[in-house]
mmCIF file of C-alpha atoms in Angstrom:
data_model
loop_
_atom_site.group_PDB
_atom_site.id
_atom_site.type_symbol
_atom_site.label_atom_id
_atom_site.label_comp_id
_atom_site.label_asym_id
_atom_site.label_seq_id
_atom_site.Cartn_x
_atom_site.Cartn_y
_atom_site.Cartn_z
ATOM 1 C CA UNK A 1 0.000 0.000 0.000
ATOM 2 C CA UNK A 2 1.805 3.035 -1.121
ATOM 3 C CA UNK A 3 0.093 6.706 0.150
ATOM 4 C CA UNK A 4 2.423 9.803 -2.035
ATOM 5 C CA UNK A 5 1.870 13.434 -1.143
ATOM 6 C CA UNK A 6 0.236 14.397 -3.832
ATOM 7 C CA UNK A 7 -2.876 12.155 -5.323
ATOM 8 C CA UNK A 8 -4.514 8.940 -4.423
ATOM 9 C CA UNK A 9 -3.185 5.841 -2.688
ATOM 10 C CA UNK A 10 -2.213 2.865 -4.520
ATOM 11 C CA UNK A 11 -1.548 -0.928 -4.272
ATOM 12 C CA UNK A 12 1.877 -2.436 -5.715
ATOM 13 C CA UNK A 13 1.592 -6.086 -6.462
ATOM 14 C CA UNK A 14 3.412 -9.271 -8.092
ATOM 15 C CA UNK A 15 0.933 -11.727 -9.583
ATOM 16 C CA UNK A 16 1.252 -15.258 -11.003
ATOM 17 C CA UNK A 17 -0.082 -16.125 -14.045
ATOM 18 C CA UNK A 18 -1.336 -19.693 -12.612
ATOM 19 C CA UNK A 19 -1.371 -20.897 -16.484
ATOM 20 C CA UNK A 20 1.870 -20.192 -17.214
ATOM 21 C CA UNK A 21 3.675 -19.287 -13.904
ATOM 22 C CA UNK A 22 4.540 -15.620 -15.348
ATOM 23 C CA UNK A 23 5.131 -13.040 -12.527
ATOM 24 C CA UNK A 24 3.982 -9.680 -13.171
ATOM 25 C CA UNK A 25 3.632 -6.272 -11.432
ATOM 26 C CA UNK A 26 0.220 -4.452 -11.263
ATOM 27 C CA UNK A 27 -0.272 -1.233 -9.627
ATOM 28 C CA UNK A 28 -4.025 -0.870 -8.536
ATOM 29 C CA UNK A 29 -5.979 2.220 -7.197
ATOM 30 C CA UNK A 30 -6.727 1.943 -3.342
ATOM 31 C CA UNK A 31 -10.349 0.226 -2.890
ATOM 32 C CA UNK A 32 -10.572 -1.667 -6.507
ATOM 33 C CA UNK A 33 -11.153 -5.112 -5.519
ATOM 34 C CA UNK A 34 -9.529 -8.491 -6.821
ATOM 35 C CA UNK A 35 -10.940 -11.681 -7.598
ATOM 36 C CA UNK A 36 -8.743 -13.819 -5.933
ATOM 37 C CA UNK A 37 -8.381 -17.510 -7.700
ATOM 38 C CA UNK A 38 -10.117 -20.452 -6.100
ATOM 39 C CA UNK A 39 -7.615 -23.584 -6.103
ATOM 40 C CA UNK A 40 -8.894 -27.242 -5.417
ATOM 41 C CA UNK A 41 -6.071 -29.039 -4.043
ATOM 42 C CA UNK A 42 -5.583 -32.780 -4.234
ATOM 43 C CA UNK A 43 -3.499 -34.734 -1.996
ATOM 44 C CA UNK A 44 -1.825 -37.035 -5.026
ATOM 45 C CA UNK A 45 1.148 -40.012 -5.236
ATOM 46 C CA UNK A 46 2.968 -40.303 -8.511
ATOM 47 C CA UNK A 47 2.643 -43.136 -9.539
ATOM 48 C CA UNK A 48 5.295 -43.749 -13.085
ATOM 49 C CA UNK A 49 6.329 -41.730 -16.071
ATOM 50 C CA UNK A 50 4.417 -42.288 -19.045
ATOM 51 C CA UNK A 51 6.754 -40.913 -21.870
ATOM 52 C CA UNK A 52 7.394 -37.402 -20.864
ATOM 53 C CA UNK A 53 4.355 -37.204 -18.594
ATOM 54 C CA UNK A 54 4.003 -38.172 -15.021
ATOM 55 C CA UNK A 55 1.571 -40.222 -14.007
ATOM 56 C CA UNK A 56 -0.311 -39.382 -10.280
ATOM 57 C CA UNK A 57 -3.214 -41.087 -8.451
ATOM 58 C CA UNK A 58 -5.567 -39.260 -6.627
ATOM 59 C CA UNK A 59 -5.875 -41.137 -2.920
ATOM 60 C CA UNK A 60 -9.447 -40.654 -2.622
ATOM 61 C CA UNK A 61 -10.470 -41.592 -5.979
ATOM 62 C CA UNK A 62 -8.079 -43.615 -7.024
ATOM 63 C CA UNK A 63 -8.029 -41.478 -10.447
ATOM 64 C CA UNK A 64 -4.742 -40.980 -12.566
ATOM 65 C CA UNK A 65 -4.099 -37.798 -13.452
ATOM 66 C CA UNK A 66 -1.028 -37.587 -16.518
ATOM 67 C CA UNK A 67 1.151 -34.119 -15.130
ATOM 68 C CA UNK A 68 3.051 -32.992 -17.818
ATOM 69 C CA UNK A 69 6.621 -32.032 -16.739
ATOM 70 C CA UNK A 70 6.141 -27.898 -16.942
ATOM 71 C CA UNK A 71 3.885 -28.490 -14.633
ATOM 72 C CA UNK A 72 6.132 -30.040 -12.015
ATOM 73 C CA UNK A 73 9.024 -27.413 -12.570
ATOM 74 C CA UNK A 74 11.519 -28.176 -10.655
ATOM 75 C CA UNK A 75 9.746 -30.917 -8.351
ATOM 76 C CA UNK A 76 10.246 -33.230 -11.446
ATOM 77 C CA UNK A 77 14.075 -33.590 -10.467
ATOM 78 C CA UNK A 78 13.019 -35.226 -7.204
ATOM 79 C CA UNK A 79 9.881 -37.584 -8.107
ATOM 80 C CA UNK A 80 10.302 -40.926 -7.125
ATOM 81 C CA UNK A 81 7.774 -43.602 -7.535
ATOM 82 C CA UNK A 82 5.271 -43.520 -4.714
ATOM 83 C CA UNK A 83 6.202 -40.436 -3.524
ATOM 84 C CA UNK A 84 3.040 -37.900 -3.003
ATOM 85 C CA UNK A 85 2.605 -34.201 -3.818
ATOM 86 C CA UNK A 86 -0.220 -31.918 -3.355
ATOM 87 C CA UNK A 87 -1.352 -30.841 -6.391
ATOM 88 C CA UNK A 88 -3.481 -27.577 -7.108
ATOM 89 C CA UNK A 89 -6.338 -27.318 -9.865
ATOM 90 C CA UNK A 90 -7.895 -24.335 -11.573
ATOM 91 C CA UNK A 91 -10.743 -25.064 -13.599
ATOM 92 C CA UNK A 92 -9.866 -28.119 -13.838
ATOM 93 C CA UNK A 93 -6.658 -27.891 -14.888
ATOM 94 C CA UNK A 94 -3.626 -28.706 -13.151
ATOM 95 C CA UNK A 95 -1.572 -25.428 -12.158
ATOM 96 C CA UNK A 96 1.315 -26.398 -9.393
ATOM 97 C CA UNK A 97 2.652 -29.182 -7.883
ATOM 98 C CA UNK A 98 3.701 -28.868 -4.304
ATOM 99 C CA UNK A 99 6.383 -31.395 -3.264
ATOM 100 C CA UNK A 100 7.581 -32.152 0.424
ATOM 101 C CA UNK A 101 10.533 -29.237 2.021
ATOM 102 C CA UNK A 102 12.839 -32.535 1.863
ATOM 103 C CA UNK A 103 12.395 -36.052 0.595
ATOM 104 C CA UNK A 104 15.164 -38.984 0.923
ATOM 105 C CA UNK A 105 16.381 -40.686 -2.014
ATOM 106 C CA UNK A 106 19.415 -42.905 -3.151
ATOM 107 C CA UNK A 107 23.083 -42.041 -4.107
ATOM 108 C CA UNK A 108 23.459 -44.243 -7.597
ATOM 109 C CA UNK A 109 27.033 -42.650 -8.629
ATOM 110 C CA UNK A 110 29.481 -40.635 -7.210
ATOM 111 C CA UNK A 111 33.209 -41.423 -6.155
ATOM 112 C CA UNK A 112 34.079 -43.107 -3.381
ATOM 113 C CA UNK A 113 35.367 -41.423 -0.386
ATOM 114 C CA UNK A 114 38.928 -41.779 0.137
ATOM 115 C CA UNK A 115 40.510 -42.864 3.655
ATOM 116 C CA UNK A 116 42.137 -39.544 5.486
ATOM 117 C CA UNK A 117 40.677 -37.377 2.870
ATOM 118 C CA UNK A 118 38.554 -34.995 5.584
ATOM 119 C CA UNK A 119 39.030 -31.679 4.428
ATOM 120 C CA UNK A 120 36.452 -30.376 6.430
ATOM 121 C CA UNK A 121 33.521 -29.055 4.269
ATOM 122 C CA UNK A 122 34.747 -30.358 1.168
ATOM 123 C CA UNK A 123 32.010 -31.365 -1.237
ATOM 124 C CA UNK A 124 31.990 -34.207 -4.768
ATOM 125 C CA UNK A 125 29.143 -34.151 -7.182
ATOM 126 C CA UNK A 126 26.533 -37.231 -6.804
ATOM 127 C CA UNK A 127 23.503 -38.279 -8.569
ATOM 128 C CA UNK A 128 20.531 -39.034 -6.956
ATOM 129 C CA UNK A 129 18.000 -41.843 -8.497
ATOM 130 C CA UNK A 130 16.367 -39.017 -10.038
ATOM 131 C CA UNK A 131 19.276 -38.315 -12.318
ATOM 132 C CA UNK A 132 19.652 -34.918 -10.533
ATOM 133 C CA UNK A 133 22.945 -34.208 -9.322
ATOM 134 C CA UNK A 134 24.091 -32.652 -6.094
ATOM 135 C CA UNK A 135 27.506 -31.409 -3.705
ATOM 136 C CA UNK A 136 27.935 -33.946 -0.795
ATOM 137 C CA UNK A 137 30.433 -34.377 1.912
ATOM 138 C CA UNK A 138 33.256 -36.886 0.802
ATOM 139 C CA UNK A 139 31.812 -39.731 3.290
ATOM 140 C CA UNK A 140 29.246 -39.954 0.940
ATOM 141 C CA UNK A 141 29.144 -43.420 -1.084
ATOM 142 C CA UNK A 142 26.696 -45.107 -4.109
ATOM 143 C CA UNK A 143 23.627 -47.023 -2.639
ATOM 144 C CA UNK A 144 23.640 -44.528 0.410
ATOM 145 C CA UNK A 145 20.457 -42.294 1.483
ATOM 146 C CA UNK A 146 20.019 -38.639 1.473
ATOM 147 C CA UNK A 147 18.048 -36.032 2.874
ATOM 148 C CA UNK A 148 17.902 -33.072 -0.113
ATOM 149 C CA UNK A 149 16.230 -30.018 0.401
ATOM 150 C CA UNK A 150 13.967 -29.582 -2.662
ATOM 151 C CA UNK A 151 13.824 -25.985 -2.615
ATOM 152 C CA UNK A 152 17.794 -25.435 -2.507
ATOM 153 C CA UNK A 153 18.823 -28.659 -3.741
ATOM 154 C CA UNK A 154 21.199 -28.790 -1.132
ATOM 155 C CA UNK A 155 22.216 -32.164 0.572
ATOM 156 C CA UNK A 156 20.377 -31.860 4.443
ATOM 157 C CA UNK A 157 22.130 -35.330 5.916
ATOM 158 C CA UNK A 158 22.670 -38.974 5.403
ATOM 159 C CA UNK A 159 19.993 -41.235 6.244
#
């Protein structure tokens, strides 16, 4: 809410296209009301990939619902089978996909750690299941799990 000397108050916002995920500034006069958008949210497990799309089932319903991977954003790097999201729906169409803050998942390549090599903080690249890769400590080994922050990407702990 923004009140200058001189003239009438105003409202600076940022909105979110919920079709596209554009964010946009709009500058509205004080009192001029907004329709604000009415999400259905689902809770929803994914289920497989089905070429490029993801596959999720709704757990009341038992419906599958084919995500495609714009959709999931950046969640897609950390979708495991079985794993749930909540996802949201505008008219009936599917506009985010909220993961978990963290989710566990295996180490499937990285190199070993070598004996007496504890520089402390020192980091290797790893791939997760997922195919995404992320910086772990050197204790780190293939087959072991992780916590990863999905909003960082940032390796929380061994499991």
């Amino acid at each position: 809410h923004v009140k200058p000397g001189k003239g009438g108050a105003f409202v600076r916002t940022k909105l979110r296209n919920l079709k596209n995920g554009n964010v946009f500034d709009r500058t509205f006069n004080a009192g001029v009301r907004v329709e604000q958008a009415l999400l259905e949210k689902k809770d929803m497990q994914f289920l497989y990939r089905d070429g490029d799309d993801y596959v999720f089932m709704d757990m009341e319903s038992y419906e599958q619902q084919n995500v495609a991977p714009v959709a999931l954003g950046d969640a897609a790097d950390y979708m495991v089978e079985n794993s749930t999201a909540i996802i949201a729906f505008y008219n009936g169409e599917i506009v985010t996909v909220e993961i978990p803050a963290a989710v566990e998942l295996t180490i499937t390549d990285t190199e070993p750690g070598v004996q007496g090599d504890r520089v402390s903080g020192a980091r290797k690249p790893a791939t997760l299941e997922t195919g995404k890769v992320v910086q772990v400590p050197l204790f780190v080994n293939p087959g072991d799990r992780v916590k990863v922050d999905t909003r960082t990407g940032d390796y929380i702990t061994r499991v």
